[in-house]
CSV table of C-alpha atoms in Angstrom, one decimal:
chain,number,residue,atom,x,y,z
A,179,UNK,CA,-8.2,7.9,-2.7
A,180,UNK,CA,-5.8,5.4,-3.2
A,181,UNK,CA,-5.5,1.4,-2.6
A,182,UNK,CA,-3.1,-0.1,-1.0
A,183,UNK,CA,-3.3,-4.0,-2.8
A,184,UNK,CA,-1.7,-7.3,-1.9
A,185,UNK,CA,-2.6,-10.4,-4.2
A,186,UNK,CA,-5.4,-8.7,-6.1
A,187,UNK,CA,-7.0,-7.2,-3.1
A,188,UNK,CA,-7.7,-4.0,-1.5
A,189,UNK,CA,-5.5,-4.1,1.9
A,190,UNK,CA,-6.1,-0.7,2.6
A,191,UNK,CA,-7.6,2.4,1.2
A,192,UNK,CA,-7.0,5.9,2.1
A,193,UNK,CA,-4.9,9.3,1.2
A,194,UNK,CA,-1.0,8.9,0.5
A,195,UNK,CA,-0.2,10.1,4.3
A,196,UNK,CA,-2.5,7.2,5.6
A,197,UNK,CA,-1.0,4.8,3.6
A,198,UNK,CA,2.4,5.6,4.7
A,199,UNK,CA,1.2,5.4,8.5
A,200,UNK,CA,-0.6,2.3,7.9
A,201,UNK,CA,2.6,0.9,5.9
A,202,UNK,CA,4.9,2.8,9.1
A,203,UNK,CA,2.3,1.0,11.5
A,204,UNK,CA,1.8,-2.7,10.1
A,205,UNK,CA,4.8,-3.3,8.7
A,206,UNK,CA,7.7,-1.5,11.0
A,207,UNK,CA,9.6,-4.7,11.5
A,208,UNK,CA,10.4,-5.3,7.9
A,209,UNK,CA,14.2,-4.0,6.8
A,210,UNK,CA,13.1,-1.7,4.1
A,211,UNK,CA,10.6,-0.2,6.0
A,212,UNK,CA,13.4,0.2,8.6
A,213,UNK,CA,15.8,1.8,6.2
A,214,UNK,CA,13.4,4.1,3.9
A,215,UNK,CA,10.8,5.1,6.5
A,216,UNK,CA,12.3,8.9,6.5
A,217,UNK,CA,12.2,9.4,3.2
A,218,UNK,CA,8.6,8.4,2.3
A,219,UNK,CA,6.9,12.1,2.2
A,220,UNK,CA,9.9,13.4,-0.6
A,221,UNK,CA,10.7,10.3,-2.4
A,222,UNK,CA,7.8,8.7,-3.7
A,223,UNK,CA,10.1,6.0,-5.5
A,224,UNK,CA,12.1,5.0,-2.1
A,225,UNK,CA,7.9,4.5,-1.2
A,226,UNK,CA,7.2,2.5,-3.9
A,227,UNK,CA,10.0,0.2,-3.4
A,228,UNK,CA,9.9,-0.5,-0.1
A,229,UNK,CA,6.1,-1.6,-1.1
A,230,UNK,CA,6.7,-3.9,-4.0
A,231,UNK,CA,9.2,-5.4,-1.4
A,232,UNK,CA,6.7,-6.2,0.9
A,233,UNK,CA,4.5,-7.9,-2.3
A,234,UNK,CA,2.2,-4.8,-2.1
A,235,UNK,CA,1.3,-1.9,-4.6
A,236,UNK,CA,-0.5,1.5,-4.8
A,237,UNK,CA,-3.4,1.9,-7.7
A,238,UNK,CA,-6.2,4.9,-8.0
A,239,UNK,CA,-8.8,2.6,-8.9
A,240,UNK,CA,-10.4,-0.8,-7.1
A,241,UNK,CA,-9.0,-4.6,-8.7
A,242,UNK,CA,-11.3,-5.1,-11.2
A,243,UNK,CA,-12.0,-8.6,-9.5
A,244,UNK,CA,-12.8,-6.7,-5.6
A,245,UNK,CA,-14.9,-3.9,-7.8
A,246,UNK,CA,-16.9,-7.2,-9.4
A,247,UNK,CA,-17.6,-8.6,-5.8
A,248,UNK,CA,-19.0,-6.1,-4.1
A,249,UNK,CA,-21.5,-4.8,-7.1
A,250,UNK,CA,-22.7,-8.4,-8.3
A,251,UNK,CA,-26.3,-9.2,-7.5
């Protein structure tokens, strides 16, 4: 799984093909999504632009500040 993070927080979590549709889906107005959208399945650094554009990134592992929330008791 990866997460899909915007200001230290989990935005969305799921496989690299739901990501993309949930990037394709949410965010189909923005111009680099406009302009790279084809090229997301072969060129995972035209992906990873077009998401630190949009103030976003991609990590294999929970923010160490969501992880904290949701295990405190």
């Amino acid at each position: 799984m990866k997460y899909l993070i915007r200001n230290g927080k989990v935005e969305f979590l799921g496989n690299k093909k739901q990501i993309i549709a949930y990037v394709l889906e949410q965010y189909k107005k923005e111009y680099w999504v406009k302009e790279n959208h084809k090229k997301f399945d072969i060129d995972f650094g035209s992906f990873k632009f077009t998401l630190e554009t949009l103030g976003l990134e991609l990590a294999d592992k929970m923010p160490n500040k969501e992880y904290n929330k949701k295990h405190r008791r």
